[in-house]
Amino acid sequence: MSVTERILLGPGPSNPYPEATLGLAAPLLGHLDPEFLAMLERTCGRLRSLWGTENPLTLPLSGTGSLGMEAAFANTVRPGDQVVVAVNGLFGERMCEVASRYGAHVIRVDHEWGRPVDTQRVLDAHPAPALVAAVHAETSTGVASDIGALGRALRERSGETLLLADCVTSLGGMPMDLDEWKVDIAYSGTQKCLGVAPGLAPFTFSERAWEQRVPSPPVWYLDLGLLGAYVRGGPGGRAYHHTAPTAMVASLDAALARVEEEGVEAVAARHAAAGAHLREGLQEMGLELFAAEGHRLAQLTSVRVPEGVDSGKVRERLLREYDLEIGAGVGPYASTVWRIGLMGHNARLNRAELVLAALRRVLGR
């Protein structure tokens, strides 16, 4: 079997940290092996540190980031609940869809794509919703929103409303402090800034959320009560729920150890430097950035396709001639925006220089 090696500089997946690849290749352990359970506890602790939370129920769910979104709504939404969703891109749209499938009355707060979430508009949407949901780092547009401002404002106004944050493209690439931000529920994915292959959804659930959770959600596989009995255990020990993907957990643990060794602040600074270098080079080429200035993600840059240029043909040439992948836009911007990711192991100046050089050649600039 022959597999081409690609440089994955799209919106995800990204090339994994070498440590994550080694972790994936380690001897396989069973999901109830004491050595694996110790690794799982260590992984959950490292996730808490990276999230900036003390939530006991913090774990890697068996599935991608979309499963994390599903688990969040399955365990918190009851039919008829008022749920406010800030929509400023594709993943806010998906939150509306998932919440509605669990019977929520969804109140959309629409924003222009590429603009950050407006805290006051979200607050004005409903005086006391059961849940407010927003995307921290919108993968579809490359824009960051101030989740901390939203969380603190919600907590000051109501002690009952829960805040859910999509952190799929932020965890591992930006400084995070969920407890200080008053975020109750958050999920991510391993394939972006965490530098691990796709397959796990880091997830965290506060004590406030636990007290208000749906005790028997309609999806058995995502029941946090059952999952918590396996991850956290109880008086009778750990209760089997499903066969955990032990190799993926080993890979995540190895990547988190690598991030821990480098230092969370240093990792964030590395992402910031690589992103700034990329943005500067794109603008020097005369290209226009898409996300609002002052709210642009370092780890995922959105740039407008020049007029008269075929987006798909450029991406095809980059892949064919340089084994280099960048992403198209989505939704109404599918053919007019490119998305370039410098995430995890790829958050380096040499990766930024590589994609800039390749674009200059392909675009003739």
GROMACS .gro file of C-alpha atoms in nm:
model
  365
    1MET     CA    1   0.000   0.000   0.000
    2SER     CA    2   0.129   0.343  -0.096
    3VAL     CA    3   0.004   0.654   0.083
    4THR     CA    4   0.102   1.003  -0.028
    5GLU     CA    5   0.235   1.230   0.244
    6ARG     CA    6   0.046   1.559   0.247
    7ILE     CA    7   0.112   1.888   0.420
    8LEU     CA    8  -0.229   1.954   0.574
    9LEU     CA    9  -0.275   2.330   0.595
   10GLY     CA   10  -0.652   2.340   0.562
   11PRO     CA   11  -0.915   2.378   0.837
   12GLY     CA   12  -0.840   2.027   0.965
   13PRO     CA   13  -0.718   1.767   1.002
   14SER     CA   14  -0.368   1.898   1.054
   15ASN     CA   15  -0.043   1.702   1.055
   16PRO     CA   16  -0.007   1.547   1.400
   17TYR     CA   17   0.270   1.611   1.647
   18PRO     CA   18   0.538   1.338   1.608
   19GLU     CA   19   0.475   1.245   1.971
   20ALA     CA   20   0.108   1.182   1.891
   21THR     CA   21   0.204   0.950   1.605
   22LEU     CA   22   0.438   0.756   1.834
   23GLY     CA   23   0.163   0.732   2.095
   24LEU     CA   24  -0.074   0.588   1.837
   25ALA     CA   25   0.181   0.318   1.753
   26ALA     CA   26   0.240   0.211   2.115
   27PRO     CA   27   0.137  -0.142   2.219
   28LEU     CA   28  -0.240  -0.163   2.247
   29LEU     CA   29  -0.402  -0.178   2.590
   30GLY     CA   30  -0.749  -0.292   2.688
   31HIS     CA   31  -1.001  -0.032   2.799
   32LEU     CA   32  -1.015  -0.177   3.153
   33ASP     CA   33  -0.640  -0.239   3.185
   34PRO     CA   34  -0.510  -0.061   3.499
   35GLU     CA   35  -0.229   0.092   3.295
   36PHE     CA   36  -0.478   0.236   3.046
   37LEU     CA   37  -0.708   0.366   3.321
   38ALA     CA   38  -0.412   0.549   3.475
   39MET     CA   39  -0.336   0.698   3.134
   40LEU     CA   40  -0.700   0.802   3.093
   41GLU     CA   41  -0.697   0.979   3.430
   42ARG     CA   42  -0.375   1.156   3.334
   43THR     CA   43  -0.525   1.260   2.998
   44CYS     CA   44  -0.837   1.399   3.166
   45GLY     CA   45  -0.619   1.597   3.407
   46ARG     CA   46  -0.413   1.739   3.122
   47LEU     CA   47  -0.732   1.839   2.941
   48ARG     CA   48  -0.853   2.022   3.252
   49SER     CA   49  -0.528   2.214   3.263
   50LEU     CA   50  -0.551   2.307   2.895
   51TRP     CA   51  -0.918   2.407   2.924
   52GLY     CA   52  -0.854   2.608   3.239
   53THR     CA   53  -1.117   2.425   3.442
   54GLU     CA   54  -1.160   2.217   3.755
   55ASN     CA   55  -1.464   2.031   3.616
   56PRO     CA   56  -1.448   1.669   3.740
   57LEU     CA   57  -1.637   1.549   3.432
   58THR     CA   58  -1.373   1.625   3.171
   59LEU     CA   59  -1.297   1.347   2.926
   60PRO     CA   60  -1.222   1.257   2.564
   61LEU     CA   61  -1.543   1.134   2.401
   62SER     CA   62  -1.521   0.856   2.143
   63GLY     CA   63  -1.594   1.050   1.824
   64THR     CA   64  -1.501   1.369   1.642
   65GLY     CA   65  -1.588   1.724   1.745
   66SER     CA   66  -1.936   1.690   1.598
   67LEU     CA   67  -2.005   1.413   1.850
   68GLY     CA   68  -1.904   1.659   2.122
   69MET     CA   69  -2.167   1.901   1.992
   70GLU     CA   70  -2.426   1.622   1.993
   71ALA     CA   71  -2.337   1.516   2.347
   72ALA     CA   72  -2.364   1.874   2.472
   73PHE     CA   73  -2.721   1.919   2.350
   74ALA     CA   74  -2.833   1.561   2.423
   75ASN     CA   75  -2.750   1.601   2.792
   76THR     CA   76  -2.887   1.953   2.845
   77VAL     CA   77  -3.187   2.016   2.619
   78ARG     CA   78  -3.543   1.913   2.700
   79PRO     CA   79  -3.836   1.951   2.461
   80GLY     CA   80  -3.961   2.308   2.472
   81ASP     CA   81  -3.646   2.457   2.626
   82GLN     CA   82  -3.560   2.808   2.512
   83VAL     CA   83  -3.212   2.789   2.359
   84VAL     CA   84  -3.032   3.097   2.225
   85VAL     CA   85  -2.769   3.028   1.959
   86ALA     CA   86  -2.526   3.289   1.829
   87VAL     CA   87  -2.481   3.220   1.458
   88ASN     CA   88  -2.181   3.375   1.283
   89GLY     CA   89  -2.082   3.085   1.060
   90LEU     CA   90  -2.146   2.723   0.968
   91PHE     CA   91  -2.099   2.576   1.314
   92GLY     CA   92  -2.344   2.812   1.476
   93GLU     CA   93  -2.586   2.694   1.207
   94ARG     CA   94  -2.519   2.334   1.306
   95MET     CA   95  -2.582   2.412   1.671
   96CYS     CA   96  -2.929   2.535   1.576
   97GLU     CA   97  -2.997   2.216   1.384
   98VAL     CA   98  -2.880   1.983   1.662
   99ALA     CA   99  -3.063   2.173   1.938
  100SER     CA  100  -3.386   2.168   1.739
  101ARG     CA  101  -3.363   1.791   1.694
  102TYR     CA  102  -3.376   1.755   2.074
  103GLY     CA  103  -3.692   1.961   2.086
  104ALA     CA  104  -3.552   2.301   2.176
  105HIS     CA  105  -3.722   2.623   2.077
  106VAL     CA  106  -3.418   2.776   1.907
  107ILE     CA  107  -3.375   3.152   1.913
  108ARG     CA  108  -3.116   3.244   1.650
  109VAL     CA  109  -2.902   3.554   1.684
  110ASP     CA  110  -2.762   3.594   1.336
  111HIS     CA  111  -2.442   3.781   1.265
  112GLU     CA  112  -2.263   3.858   0.942
  113TRP     CA  113  -2.022   3.574   0.863
  114GLY     CA  114  -1.667   3.679   0.949
  115ARG     CA  115  -1.782   3.901   1.239
  116PRO     CA  116  -1.750   3.809   1.609
  117VAL     CA  117  -2.046   3.733   1.835
  118ASP     CA  118  -2.210   4.046   1.982
  119THR     CA  119  -2.262   3.982   2.354
  120GLN     CA  120  -2.536   4.241   2.398
  121ARG     CA  121  -2.741   4.109   2.108
  122VAL     CA  122  -2.723   3.758   2.253
  123LEU     CA  123  -2.834   3.886   2.595
  124ASP     CA  124  -3.123   4.076   2.437
  125ALA     CA  125  -3.252   3.766   2.256
  126HIS     CA  126  -3.421   3.617   2.567
  127PRO     CA  127  -3.424   3.718   2.936
  128ALA     CA  128  -3.372   3.370   3.081
  129PRO     CA  129  -3.305   3.088   2.833
  130ALA     CA  130  -3.213   2.741   2.953
  131LEU     CA  131  -2.900   2.745   2.739
  132VAL     CA  132  -2.691   2.988   2.535
  133ALA     CA  133  -2.456   2.843   2.273
  134ALA     CA  134  -2.178   3.013   2.077
  135VAL     CA  135  -1.863   2.925   1.882
  136HIS     CA  136  -1.534   3.042   2.032
  137ALA     CA  137  -1.327   3.001   1.714
  138GLU     CA  138  -1.550   2.973   1.407
  139THR     CA  139  -1.380   2.727   1.174
  140SER     CA  140  -1.583   2.833   0.873
  141THR     CA  141  -1.470   3.197   0.880
  142GLY     CA  142  -1.153   3.222   1.092
  143VAL     CA  143  -1.304   3.463   1.345
  144ALA     CA  144  -1.268   3.457   1.725
  145SER     CA  145  -1.541   3.565   1.968
  146ASP     CA  146  -1.508   3.682   2.327
  147ILE     CA  147  -1.667   3.390   2.509
  148GLY     CA  148  -1.546   3.523   2.843
  149ALA     CA  149  -1.741   3.847   2.806
  150LEU     CA  150  -2.053   3.651   2.715
  151GLY     CA  151  -2.014   3.405   3.002
  152ARG     CA  152  -1.956   3.666   3.269
  153ALA     CA  153  -2.251   3.874   3.146
  154LEU     CA  154  -2.482   3.572   3.150
  155ARG     CA  155  -2.375   3.469   3.500
  156GLU     CA  156  -2.434   3.819   3.636
  157ARG     CA  157  -2.783   3.820   3.492
  158SER     CA  158  -2.899   3.466   3.568
  159GLY     CA  159  -2.776   3.181   3.783
  160GLU     CA  160  -2.972   2.924   3.582
  161THR     CA  161  -2.872   2.978   3.218
  162LEU     CA  162  -2.597   2.744   3.100
  163LEU     CA  163  -2.331   2.851   2.851
  164LEU     CA  164  -2.208   2.610   2.584
  165ALA     CA  165  -1.894   2.687   2.382
  166ASP     CA  166  -1.771   2.519   2.064
  167CYS     CA  167  -1.391   2.514   2.103
  168VAL     CA  168  -1.304   2.275   1.822
  169THR     CA  169  -1.053   2.512   1.662
  170SER     CA  170  -0.938   2.691   1.976
  171LEU     CA  171  -0.832   2.424   2.227
  172GLY     CA  172  -0.456   2.382   2.211
  173GLY     CA  173  -0.400   2.694   2.001
  174MET     CA  174  -0.525   2.981   2.218
  175PRO     CA  175  -0.513   3.066   2.589
  176MET     CA  176  -0.827   2.933   2.758
  177ASP     CA  177  -0.979   2.984   3.104
  178LEU     CA  178  -1.324   2.827   3.101
  179ASP     CA  179  -1.385   2.860   3.474
  180GLU     CA  180  -1.301   3.230   3.474
  181TRP     CA  181  -1.510   3.274   3.159
  182LYS     CA  182  -1.810   3.102   3.328
  183VAL     CA  183  -1.844   2.841   3.053
  184ASP     CA  184  -2.047   2.538   3.166
  185ILE     CA  185  -2.008   2.302   2.871
  186ALA     CA  186  -1.742   2.289   2.603
  187TYR     CA  187  -1.622   2.047   2.341
  188SER     CA  188  -1.335   2.027   2.095
  189GLY     CA  189  -1.172   1.790   1.845
  190THR     CA  190  -0.829   1.633   1.836
  191GLN     CA  191  -0.749   1.696   1.469
  192LYS     CA  192  -0.675   2.067   1.483
  193CYS     CA  193  -0.458   2.255   1.734
  194LEU     CA  194  -0.417   1.950   1.959
  195GLY     CA  195  -0.213   1.788   1.683
  196VAL     CA  196  -0.372   1.442   1.695
  197ALA     CA  197  -0.552   1.239   1.428
  198PRO     CA  198  -0.932   1.280   1.407
  199GLY     CA  199  -1.133   1.056   1.636
  200LEU     CA  200  -1.176   1.207   1.983
  201ALA     CA  201  -1.382   1.497   2.117
  202PRO     CA  202  -1.237   1.650   2.435
  203PHE     CA  203  -1.538   1.746   2.646
  204THR     CA  204  -1.599   1.922   2.976
  205PHE     CA  205  -1.918   1.957   3.182
  206SER     CA  206  -1.948   2.178   3.490
  207GLU     CA  207  -2.112   2.089   3.820
  208ARG     CA  208  -2.384   2.345   3.739
  209ALA     CA  209  -2.453   2.165   3.413
  210TRP     CA  210  -2.450   1.829   3.592
  211GLU     CA  211  -2.718   1.946   3.834
  212GLN     CA  212  -2.938   2.055   3.542
  213ARG     CA  213  -2.861   1.768   3.305
  214VAL     CA  214  -3.114   1.546   3.133
  215PRO     CA  215  -3.093   1.229   3.348
  216SER     CA  216  -3.178   0.985   3.065
  217PRO     CA  217  -3.095   1.149   2.731
  218PRO     CA  218  -3.248   0.995   2.418
  219VAL     CA  219  -2.907   0.882   2.289
  220TRP     CA  220  -2.774   0.603   2.512
  221TYR     CA  221  -2.419   0.626   2.373
  222LEU     CA  222  -2.391   0.991   2.481
  223ASP     CA  223  -2.539   0.957   2.830
  224LEU     CA  224  -2.293   1.145   3.051
  225GLY     CA  225  -2.422   0.966   3.358
  226LEU     CA  226  -2.314   0.633   3.210
  227LEU     CA  227  -1.992   0.774   3.065
  228GLY     CA  228  -1.906   0.935   3.399
  229ALA     CA  229  -1.949   0.602   3.574
  230TYR     CA  230  -1.675   0.463   3.350
  231VAL     CA  231  -1.439   0.761   3.350
  232ARG     CA  232  -1.479   0.868   3.712
  233GLY     CA  233  -1.592   0.540   3.865
  234GLY     CA  234  -1.812   0.505   4.171
  235PRO     CA  235  -1.851   0.305   4.496
  236GLY     CA  236  -1.848  -0.020   4.300
  237GLY     CA  237  -1.563   0.080   4.072
  238ARG     CA  238  -1.575   0.169   3.705
  239ALA     CA  239  -1.882   0.059   3.509
  240TYR     CA  240  -1.827  -0.063   3.153
  241HIS     CA  241  -2.003   0.153   2.897
  242HIS     CA  242  -1.835   0.099   2.560
  243THR     CA  243  -1.494  -0.008   2.433
  244ALA     CA  244  -1.289   0.308   2.453
  245PRO     CA  245  -1.051   0.381   2.160
  246THR     CA  246  -0.743   0.319   2.372
  247ALA     CA  247  -0.487   0.387   2.098
  248MET     CA  248  -0.642   0.727   2.028
  249VAL     CA  249  -0.634   0.815   2.398
  250ALA     CA  250  -0.266   0.715   2.408
  251SER     CA  251  -0.200   0.944   2.112
  252LEU     CA  252  -0.387   1.233   2.276
  253ASP     CA  253  -0.202   1.179   2.603
  254ALA     CA  254   0.131   1.194   2.422
  255ALA     CA  255   0.035   1.515   2.239
  256LEU     CA  256  -0.084   1.680   2.562
  257ALA     CA  257   0.243   1.583   2.729
  258ARG     CA  258   0.429   1.750   2.444
  259VAL     CA  259   0.219   2.068   2.482
  260GLU     CA  260   0.272   2.057   2.857
  261GLU     CA  261   0.649   2.032   2.811
  262GLU     CA  262   0.660   2.325   2.569
  263GLY     CA  263   0.427   2.528   2.791
  264VAL     CA  264   0.071   2.638   2.715
  265GLU     CA  265   0.171   3.004   2.681
  266ALA     CA  266   0.460   2.916   2.449
  267VAL     CA  267   0.232   2.703   2.231
  268ALA     CA  268  -0.019   2.989   2.204
  269ALA     CA  269   0.263   3.231   2.118
  270ARG     CA  270   0.390   2.993   1.849
  271HIS     CA  271   0.043   2.981   1.691
  272ALA     CA  272   0.015   3.361   1.712
  273ALA     CA  273   0.355   3.417   1.547
  274ALA     CA  274   0.289   3.174   1.263
  275GLY     CA  275  -0.055   3.321   1.197
  276ALA     CA  276   0.075   3.678   1.197
  277HIS     CA  277   0.351   3.584   0.952
  278LEU     CA  278   0.099   3.420   0.720
  279ARG     CA  279  -0.141   3.715   0.728
  280GLU     CA  280   0.141   3.959   0.656
  281GLY     CA  281   0.262   3.754   0.361
  282LEU     CA  282  -0.087   3.719   0.213
  283GLN     CA  283  -0.143   4.093   0.233
  284GLU     CA  284   0.197   4.159   0.076
  285MET     CA  285   0.072   3.952  -0.218
  286GLY     CA  286  -0.225   4.186  -0.247
  287LEU     CA  287  -0.476   3.937  -0.106
  288GLU     CA  288  -0.763   4.050   0.116
  289LEU     CA  289  -0.829   3.884   0.452
  290PHE     CA  290  -1.189   3.781   0.523
  291ALA     CA  291  -1.242   3.779   0.901
  292ALA     CA  292  -1.292   4.108   1.082
  293GLU     CA  293  -0.971   4.285   1.180
  294GLY     CA  294  -0.895   4.255   1.549
  295HIS     CA  295  -1.086   3.924   1.571
  296ARG     CA  296  -0.883   3.706   1.335
  297LEU     CA  297  -0.774   3.362   1.446
  298ALA     CA  298  -0.401   3.297   1.440
  299GLN     CA  299  -0.448   2.926   1.376
  300LEU     CA  300  -0.695   2.956   1.088
  301THR     CA  301  -0.671   3.237   0.834
  302SER     CA  302  -0.953   3.311   0.591
  303VAL     CA  303  -0.858   3.499   0.275
  304ARG     CA  304  -1.066   3.611  -0.021
  305VAL     CA  305  -0.999   3.443  -0.355
  306PRO     CA  306  -0.880   3.711  -0.602
  307GLU     CA  307  -1.130   3.810  -0.868
  308GLY     CA  308  -1.094   3.603  -1.183
  309VAL     CA  309  -0.914   3.318  -1.002
  310ASP     CA  310  -1.069   2.970  -0.990
  311SER     CA  311  -1.053   2.863  -0.624
  312GLY     CA  312  -1.078   2.492  -0.697
  313LYS     CA  313  -0.807   2.492  -0.962
  314VAL     CA  314  -0.561   2.669  -0.730
  315ARG     CA  315  -0.624   2.418  -0.453
  316GLU     CA  316  -0.593   2.133  -0.702
  317ARG     CA  317  -0.254   2.260  -0.822
  318LEU     CA  318  -0.128   2.305  -0.468
  319LEU     CA  319  -0.223   1.945  -0.391
  320ARG     CA  320  -0.090   1.799  -0.715
  321GLU     CA  321   0.234   1.995  -0.744
  322TYR     CA  322   0.325   2.051  -0.380
  323ASP     CA  323   0.126   1.785  -0.185
  324LEU     CA  324  -0.010   2.084   0.007
  325GLU     CA  325  -0.373   2.111   0.115
  326ILE     CA  326  -0.561   2.431   0.191
  327GLY     CA  327  -0.936   2.453   0.240
  328ALA     CA  328  -1.216   2.613   0.044
  329GLY     CA  329  -1.473   2.835   0.206
  330VAL     CA  330  -1.814   2.700   0.303
  331GLY     CA  331  -2.175   2.798   0.249
  332PRO     CA  332  -2.214   3.122   0.055
  333TYR     CA  333  -1.835   3.164   0.047
  334ALA     CA  334  -1.749   2.817  -0.087
  335SER     CA  335  -1.582   2.951  -0.404
  336THR     CA  336  -1.473   3.297  -0.285
  337VAL     CA  337  -1.270   3.221   0.030
  338TRP     CA  338  -0.972   3.002   0.112
  339ARG     CA  339  -0.905   2.877   0.465
  340ILE     CA  340  -0.543   2.816   0.564
  341GLY     CA  341  -0.468   2.641   0.891
  342LEU     CA  342  -0.144   2.659   1.088
  343MET     CA  343  -0.246   2.436   1.376
  344GLY     CA  344  -0.064   2.218   1.624
  345HIS     CA  345   0.255   2.080   1.470
  346ASN     CA  346   0.199   2.305   1.166
  347ALA     CA  347   0.196   2.625   1.369
  348ARG     CA  348   0.550   2.713   1.262
  349LEU     CA  349   0.708   2.989   1.055
  350ASN     CA  350   0.847   2.743   0.800
  351ARG     CA  351   0.496   2.612   0.729
  352ALA     CA  352   0.374   2.969   0.679
  353GLU     CA  353   0.663   3.036   0.441
  354LEU     CA  354   0.593   2.715   0.252
  355VAL     CA  355   0.228   2.792   0.178
  356LEU     CA  356   0.311   3.154   0.090
  357ALA     CA  357   0.580   3.044  -0.156
  358ALA     CA  358   0.350   2.787  -0.317
  359LEU     CA  359   0.068   3.040  -0.352
  360ARG     CA  360   0.303   3.296  -0.509
  361ARG     CA  361   0.407   3.042  -0.773
  362VAL     CA  362   0.052   2.921  -0.847
  363LEU     CA  363  -0.097   3.271  -0.855
  364GLY     CA  364   0.196   3.415  -1.049
  365ARG     CA  365   0.268   3.676  -0.782
   0.00000   0.00000   0.00000
